[in-house]
Amino acid sequence: MLQCNVVRCFPPNPEEEKEDFDNDEDEPNYDPSWPHLQLVYEYFLRFMESADFQPSLCKKYCDQKFVLQIMALFNSEDPRERDMLKTLLHRIYGKFLGLRSFIRKNINYIFLRYIFEGESCNGIAEFLEILGSIINGFAVPLKQEHRLFLFKVLIPLHKPRGIASYHAQLAYCIVQFVEKDPALTEPTLLGLLKLWPKTNSAKEVMLLGEIEEILDIIEPAQFKKIIVPMFKMLAKAVSSPQFQVAERALYFWNNEYIMSLIEEHCRIIMPIMFPALYLISKDHWNQTIVALVYNVMKTFMEMNNQLFDELTLSFKAERQKEKRKEAHREEAWKKVQRRAIEAANGNPTVG
């Protein structure tokens, strides 16, 4: 019944249209045949959830071919159908133990084609929701297969331009892995830092939110390993002329747990952050950002007043040195210009 009424092909869905889709502003494409499809889906779900349902008797029909047909339907543009398919595939995963590995592998293949071949798929968010539940049930210690999935699939899923449509579900999966095995924290964060966007401020804000979620559950021993690369990135984010990026980075100092970790390692963190914070406090165009920076600097001062004073004096001395070098450079160029003018006028200066 399901195959006759639901399984079908979809028209091509250009990747450009998908990337430009905005969940908040654009109206999704609803399938006019949804009332009929909904009836079929609900009938099949109730059949599977029935107390009399026996997976052993249904193995003949619910096989790998059937699962592939169901997974292909995730490319539907109707979010109602994708939501129903998510529930259906999750029920199949739970009922048919022999299909679990097959389902995980084929979700991996869909993700890899999406990341590296640009193949469009409307159901990335729904697949990630299913995986969020699956990851939550993984036994500890994690298998090598699951670790590879994190590093080869989930972290590269931050690359595509269409990340906004599934980032919340992706971040949840990443956090689940870090909670399961704290040793994955360092390579996970370093992997995210390698993929840091250069010109996409919206993506920066999303990644900052995801990193804060990871830092919120990080163990102190793991935090110590990522201090330098993490706070170098935060210093750049705080210095961003895009105020939303700077604001999101400064909100890290509103998190009590992160603040306790920063205080414990302030002698390492303050020298990394101080130059960026000092410059912003003097010349950032957005007054909200300046106010937030003053609060962060005040917090640093309270943590270690002596170190703060040392950094202030050192930074001011460095600035004066740079100004002298700049003045010397300008004077040298002026001499070159004068000699060029005199040479052009036929009166070169000697010495």
Coordinates of N, CA and C in Angstrom, one line a residue, residues 155-319:
I155 N 31.3 16.9 11.1 CA 32.1 18.2 11.0 C 32.1 18.8 9.6
P156 N 32.4 18.0 8.6 CA 32.3 18.6 7.2 C 31.0 19.1 6.8
L157 N 29.9 18.7 7.5 CA 28.6 19.2 7.2 C 28.5 20.7 7.5
H158 N 29.5 21.3 8.2 CA 29.5 22.7 8.4 C 30.0 23.5 7.2
K159 N 30.4 22.8 6.2 CA 30.9 23.5 5.0 C 29.9 24.0 4.1
P160 N 28.8 23.3 3.7 CA 27.9 23.8 2.7 C 27.2 25.1 3.1
R161 N 26.9 25.9 2.1 CA 26.2 27.2 2.3 C 24.8 27.1 2.9
G162 N 24.2 25.9 2.7 CA 22.8 25.8 3.2 C 22.7 25.3 4.6
I163 N 23.8 25.5 5.4 CA 23.9 25.1 6.8 C 22.8 25.6 7.7
A164 N 22.3 26.8 7.3 CA 21.3 27.5 8.2 C 20.0 26.6 8.3
S165 N 19.7 25.8 7.3 CA 18.5 25.0 7.4 C 18.6 23.8 8.3
Y166 N 19.8 23.4 8.7 CA 19.9 22.2 9.6 C 20.9 22.4 10.7
H167 N 21.4 23.6 11.0 CA 22.5 23.8 11.9 C 22.1 23.4 13.4
A168 N 20.8 23.7 13.8 CA 20.4 23.4 15.1 C 20.5 21.9 15.4
Q169 N 20.0 21.1 14.4 CA 20.1 19.6 14.6 C 21.5 19.1 14.5
L170 N 22.4 19.7 13.7 CA 23.8 19.3 13.6 C 24.5 19.6 14.9
A171 N 24.3 20.8 15.4 CA 24.9 21.2 16.7 C 24.5 20.2 17.8
Y172 N 23.3 19.8 17.8 CA 22.8 18.8 18.8 C 23.6 17.5 18.7
C173 N 23.8 17.0 17.5 CA 24.5 15.8 17.3 C 26.0 15.9 17.7
I174 N 26.6 17.0 17.4 CA 28.0 17.3 17.8 C 28.1 17.3 19.4
V175 N 27.2 18.0 20.0 CA 27.2 18.0 21.5 C 27.0 16.6 22.1
Q176 N 26.1 15.8 21.5 CA 25.9 14.5 22.0 C 27.2 13.7 21.9
F177 N 28.0 13.8 20.9 CA 29.2 13.1 20.8 C 30.2 13.5 21.9
V178 N 30.3 14.8 22.1 CA 31.2 15.3 23.1 C 30.8 14.9 24.5
E179 N 29.5 14.9 24.7 CA 29.0 14.4 26.0 C 29.3 12.9 26.2
K180 N 29.2 12.1 25.2 CA 29.5 10.7 25.3 C 31.0 10.4 25.5
D181 N 31.8 11.2 24.9 CA 33.3 10.9 25.0 C 34.0 12.3 25.1
P182 N 34.3 12.7 26.3 CA 35.0 14.0 26.4 C 36.3 14.1 25.7
A183 N 37.0 13.0 25.4 CA 38.2 13.0 24.6 C 38.0 13.5 23.2
L184 N 36.8 13.5 22.7 CA 36.5 14.0 21.4 C 36.4 15.5 21.3
T185 N 36.5 16.2 22.5 CA 36.3 17.6 22.5 C 37.3 18.4 21.7
E186 N 38.6 18.1 22.0 CA 39.7 18.8 21.4 C 39.7 18.7 19.8
P187 N 39.6 17.4 19.3 CA 39.6 17.3 17.8 C 38.4 17.9 17.2
T188 N 37.2 17.9 17.9 CA 36.0 18.4 17.4 C 36.1 19.9 17.3
L189 N 36.6 20.6 18.3 CA 36.7 22.0 18.3 C 37.7 22.5 17.3
L190 N 38.8 21.8 17.2 CA 39.9 22.2 16.2 C 39.3 22.0 14.8
G191 N 38.5 20.9 14.6 CA 37.9 20.7 13.3 C 36.9 21.9 12.9
L192 N 36.2 22.4 13.9 CA 35.3 23.5 13.6 C 36.1 24.8 13.4
L193 N 37.2 25.0 14.1 CA 38.0 26.2 13.8 C 38.6 26.2 12.5
K194 N 39.0 25.0 11.9 CA 39.5 24.9 10.6 C 38.5 25.3 9.5
L195 N 37.2 25.1 9.8 CA 36.2 25.5 8.9 C 35.6 26.8 9.1
W196 N 36.3 27.7 9.9 CA 35.7 29.0 10.3 C 35.6 29.9 9.0
P197 N 34.4 30.4 8.9 CA 34.1 31.3 7.7 C 34.9 32.6 7.7
K198 N 35.2 33.0 6.5 CA 36.0 34.3 6.4 C 35.1 35.5 6.1
T199 N 34.0 35.3 5.4 CA 33.2 36.4 4.9 C 31.7 36.2 5.2
N200 N 31.3 35.1 5.9 CA 29.9 34.8 6.1 C 29.6 35.0 7.6
S201 N 29.1 36.2 7.9 CA 28.9 36.6 9.3 C 27.8 35.8 9.9
A202 N 26.7 35.4 9.2 CA 25.6 34.7 9.7 C 26.1 33.3 10.2
K203 N 27.0 32.7 9.4 CA 27.6 31.4 9.7 C 28.5 31.5 10.9
E204 N 29.2 32.6 11.0 CA 30.1 32.8 12.2 C 29.2 32.8 13.5
V205 N 28.1 33.5 13.4 CA 27.2 33.6 14.6 C 26.7 32.2 15.0
M206 N 26.3 31.4 14.0 CA 25.9 30.1 14.3 C 27.0 29.2 14.9
L207 N 28.2 29.3 14.4 CA 29.3 28.5 14.9 C 29.7 29.0 16.3
L208 N 29.6 30.3 16.6 CA 29.9 30.7 17.9 C 28.9 30.2 18.9
G209 N 27.6 30.1 18.5 CA 26.6 29.5 19.4 C 26.9 28.0 19.6
E210 N 27.3 27.3 18.6 CA 27.6 25.9 18.7 C 28.8 25.7 19.6
I211 N 29.8 26.5 19.5 CA 31.0 26.4 20.3 C 30.7 26.7 21.8
E212 N 29.8 27.6 22.0 CA 29.4 27.9 23.4 C 28.7 26.7 24.0
E213 N 27.9 26.0 23.2 CA 27.2 24.8 23.7 C 28.2 23.8 24.1
I214 N 29.3 23.6 23.3 CA 30.3 22.6 23.6 C 31.1 23.0 24.9
L215 N 31.5 24.3 25.0 CA 32.2 24.8 26.1 C 31.4 24.7 27.4
D216 N 30.1 24.7 27.2 CA 29.2 24.7 28.4 C 29.2 23.3 29.1
I217 N 29.7 22.2 28.3 CA 29.8 20.9 28.9 C 31.2 20.4 28.9
I218 N 32.2 21.2 28.6 CA 33.5 20.8 28.5 C 34.1 20.5 29.8
E219 N 35.0 19.5 29.9 CA 35.7 19.2 31.1 C 36.9 20.1 31.3
P220 N 37.3 20.5 32.5 CA 38.4 21.5 32.7 C 39.7 21.0 32.0
A221 N 40.0 19.7 32.0 CA 41.2 19.1 31.4 C 41.2 19.3 29.9
Q222 N 40.0 19.2 29.3 CA 39.9 19.3 27.9 C 40.0 20.8 27.5
F223 N 39.4 21.7 28.3 CA 39.4 23.1 28.1 C 40.9 23.6 28.0
K224 N 41.7 23.1 28.9 CA 43.1 23.5 28.9 C 43.8 23.3 27.6
K225 N 43.4 22.2 26.8 CA 44.1 21.8 25.6 C 43.7 22.8 24.4
I226 N 42.6 23.5 24.5 CA 42.1 24.2 23.3 C 42.1 25.8 23.6
I227 N 42.7 26.2 24.7 CA 42.7 27.6 25.1 C 43.2 28.5 24.0
V228 N 44.5 28.2 23.6 CA 45.1 29.1 22.7 C 44.4 29.3 21.3
P229 N 44.1 28.2 20.6 CA 43.4 28.4 19.3 C 42.0 28.9 19.5
M230 N 41.3 28.5 20.6 CA 39.9 29.0 20.8 C 39.9 30.5 21.0
F231 N 40.8 31.0 21.9 CA 40.7 32.4 22.2 C 41.4 33.3 21.2
K232 N 42.2 32.7 20.4 CA 42.7 33.5 19.2 C 41.5 33.7 18.2
M233 N 40.7 32.7 18.1 CA 39.5 32.8 17.2 C 38.5 33.8 17.8
L234 N 38.3 33.7 19.2 CA 37.4 34.7 19.8 C 37.9 36.1 19.7
A235 N 39.2 36.3 19.8 CA 39.8 37.7 19.7 C 39.5 38.2 18.3
K236 N 39.6 37.4 17.2 CA 39.2 37.8 15.9 C 37.7 38.1 15.8
A237 N 36.9 37.3 16.4 CA 35.4 37.4 16.3 C 35.0 38.7 17.0
V238 N 35.6 39.0 18.2 CA 35.3 40.2 19.0 C 35.7 41.4 18.2
S239 N 36.8 41.3 17.4 CA 37.3 42.5 16.6 C 36.5 42.6 15.3
S240 N 35.5 41.8 15.0 CA 34.8 41.8 13.7 C 34.0 43.1 13.6
P241 N 34.1 43.8 12.4 CA 33.3 45.0 12.2 C 31.8 44.7 12.1
Q242 N 31.4 43.4 11.9 CA 30.0 43.0 11.9 C 29.6 42.9 13.4
F243 N 28.7 43.8 13.8 CA 28.5 43.9 15.3 C 27.8 42.6 15.8
Q244 N 27.0 41.9 15.0 CA 26.4 40.7 15.5 C 27.4 39.6 15.9
V245 N 28.5 39.5 15.0 CA 29.5 38.5 15.3 C 30.2 38.9 16.6
A246 N 30.6 40.2 16.7 CA 31.3 40.7 17.9 C 30.5 40.5 19.2
E247 N 29.2 40.8 19.0 CA 28.2 40.7 20.2 C 28.1 39.3 20.6
R248 N 28.0 38.3 19.7 CA 27.8 36.9 20.0 C 29.1 36.4 20.7
A249 N 30.2 36.8 20.2 CA 31.5 36.4 20.9 C 31.6 36.9 22.3
L250 N 31.2 38.2 22.5 CA 31.3 38.8 23.8 C 30.3 38.2 24.8
Y251 N 29.3 37.6 24.3 CA 28.3 36.9 25.2 C 28.9 35.7 25.9
F252 N 30.0 35.2 25.4 CA 30.6 34.1 26.1 C 30.9 34.5 27.6
W253 N 31.2 35.7 27.8 CA 31.5 36.2 29.2 C 30.3 36.3 30.1
N254 N 29.1 36.0 29.5 CA 27.9 36.0 30.3 C 27.6 34.6 30.8
N255 N 28.4 33.6 30.4 CA 28.2 32.2 30.8 C 29.0 31.9 32.0
E256 N 28.3 31.5 33.1 CA 29.0 31.4 34.4 C 30.0 30.3 34.4
Y257 N 29.7 29.1 33.7 CA 30.7 28.0 33.7 C 31.9 28.4 32.9
I258 N 31.7 29.0 31.7 CA 32.8 29.4 30.9 C 33.7 30.5 31.7
M259 N 33.0 31.4 32.4 CA 33.7 32.4 33.2 C 34.6 31.7 34.2
S260 N 34.1 30.7 34.8 CA 34.9 30.0 35.9 C 36.2 29.4 35.2
L261 N 36.0 28.8 34.0 CA 37.2 28.3 33.3 C 38.2 29.4 32.9
I262 N 37.6 30.5 32.4 CA 38.5 31.6 32.0 C 39.3 32.1 33.2
E263 N 38.6 32.2 34.4 CA 39.3 32.8 35.6 C 40.4 31.8 36.0
E264 N 40.2 30.5 35.9 CA 41.2 29.6 36.3 C 42.5 29.7 35.4
H265 N 42.3 30.1 34.1 CA 43.4 30.2 33.2 C 43.6 31.6 32.6
C266 N 43.3 32.6 33.5 CA 43.3 34.0 33.0 C 44.7 34.4 32.6
R267 N 45.8 33.8 33.2 CA 47.1 34.3 32.8 C 47.5 33.9 31.4
I268 N 46.8 32.9 30.8 CA 47.0 32.5 29.4 C 46.0 33.3 28.5
I269 N 44.8 33.4 29.0 CA 43.7 34.0 28.1 C 43.9 35.5 28.0
M270 N 44.2 36.2 29.1 CA 44.2 37.7 29.0 C 45.2 38.2 28.0
P271 N 46.4 37.7 28.0 CA 47.3 38.2 26.9 C 46.9 38.0 25.5
I272 N 46.0 37.0 25.3 CA 45.5 36.7 23.9 C 44.4 37.7 23.6
M273 N 43.5 38.0 24.6 CA 42.3 38.8 24.3 C 42.6 40.3 24.5
F274 N 43.6 40.7 25.3 CA 43.7 42.1 25.7 C 43.9 43.0 24.5
P275 N 44.8 42.8 23.5 CA 45.0 43.7 22.4 C 43.7 44.0 21.6
A276 N 42.9 43.0 21.3 CA 41.7 43.2 20.6 C 40.7 44.0 21.4
L277 N 40.6 43.7 22.7 CA 39.6 44.4 23.6 C 40.0 45.8 23.7
Y278 N 41.3 46.1 23.9 CA 41.8 47.5 24.1 C 41.5 48.3 22.8
L279 N 41.8 47.8 21.6 CA 41.5 48.5 20.4 C 40.1 48.8 20.2
I280 N 39.2 47.8 20.5 CA 37.8 48.0 20.3 C 37.2 49.0 21.2
S281 N 37.7 49.0 22.5 CA 37.3 50.0 23.4 C 37.5 51.4 23.0
K282 N 38.5 51.6 22.1 CA 38.9 53.0 21.7 C 38.2 53.4 20.4
D283 N 37.9 52.5 19.4 CA 37.5 52.9 18.1 C 36.4 52.1 17.4
H284 N 35.7 51.2 18.2 CA 34.6 50.5 17.5 C 33.5 51.4 17.2
W285 N 32.8 51.2 16.1 CA 31.7 52.1 15.7 C 30.4 51.9 16.4
N286 N 30.3 50.7 17.0 CA 29.0 50.4 17.7 C 29.1 50.5 19.2
Q287 N 28.3 51.4 19.8 CA 28.5 51.7 21.2 C 28.0 50.5 22.1
T288 N 27.1 49.7 21.6 CA 26.7 48.5 22.4 C 27.9 47.5 22.5
I289 N 28.7 47.4 21.5 CA 29.9 46.5 21.5 C 30.9 47.1 22.5
V290 N 31.1 48.4 22.4 CA 32.1 49.1 23.3 C 31.7 48.9 24.8
A291 N 30.4 49.0 25.1 CA 29.9 48.8 26.4 C 30.2 47.3 26.9
L292 N 29.9 46.4 26.0 CA 30.2 45.0 26.3 C 31.7 44.7 26.6
V293 N 32.5 45.4 25.7 CA 34.0 45.2 25.9 C 34.4 45.8 27.2
Y294 N 33.9 47.0 27.6 CA 34.2 47.5 28.9 C 33.9 46.6 30.0
N295 N 32.8 45.9 29.9 CA 32.4 44.9 31.0 C 33.4 43.7 31.0
V296 N 33.8 43.3 29.8 CA 34.8 42.2 29.8 C 36.1 42.6 30.4
M297 N 36.5 43.8 30.0 CA 37.8 44.3 30.6 C 37.7 44.5 32.1
K298 N 36.6 45.0 32.5 CA 36.4 45.1 34.0 C 36.5 43.8 34.7
T299 N 35.9 42.8 34.1 CA 35.9 41.4 34.6 C 37.4 40.9 34.7
F300 N 38.2 41.1 33.6 CA 39.6 40.7 33.6 C 40.3 41.5 34.7
M301 N 40.0 42.7 34.9 CA 40.7 43.5 35.9 C 40.4 43.0 37.3
E302 N 39.2 42.5 37.5 CA 38.9 42.0 38.8 C 39.5 40.6 39.0
M303 N 39.7 39.9 37.9 CA 40.3 38.5 38.0 C 41.8 38.7 38.4
N304 N 42.5 39.6 37.8 CA 44.0 39.7 38.1 C 44.4 41.1 37.7
N305 N 44.3 42.0 38.7 CA 44.5 43.4 38.5 C 46.0 43.7 38.1
Q306 N 46.9 42.9 38.7 CA 48.3 43.1 38.4 C 48.7 42.8 37.0
L307 N 48.2 41.6 36.5 CA 48.4 41.2 35.2 C 47.7 42.2 34.2
F308 N 46.6 42.7 34.5 CA 45.9 43.7 33.7 C 46.7 44.9 33.5
D309 N 47.3 45.4 34.6 CA 48.1 46.6 34.6 C 49.4 46.4 33.7
E310 N 50.0 45.2 33.9 CA 51.2 44.9 33.1 C 50.9 44.8 31.6
L311 N 49.7 44.2 31.3 CA 49.3 44.2 29.9 C 49.0 45.5 29.3
T312 N 48.4 46.4 30.1 CA 48.1 47.8 29.7 C 49.4 48.5 29.3
L313 N 50.3 48.5 30.3 CA 51.6 49.2 30.0 C 52.3 48.6 28.8
S314 N 52.4 47.3 28.7 CA 53.1 46.7 27.6 C 52.4 47.0 26.3
F315 N 51.1 47.0 26.3 CA 50.4 47.3 25.0 C 50.6 48.8 24.6
K316 N 50.5 49.7 25.6 CA 50.8 51.1 25.3 C 52.2 51.3 24.8
A317 N 53.1 50.7 25.4 CA 54.5 50.8 24.9 C 54.7 50.3 23.5
E318 N 54.0 49.1 23.2 CA 54.1 48.6 21.9 C 53.4 49.5 20.9
R319 N 52.4 50.1 21.3 CA 51.7 51.1 20.4 C 52.5 52.3 20.1

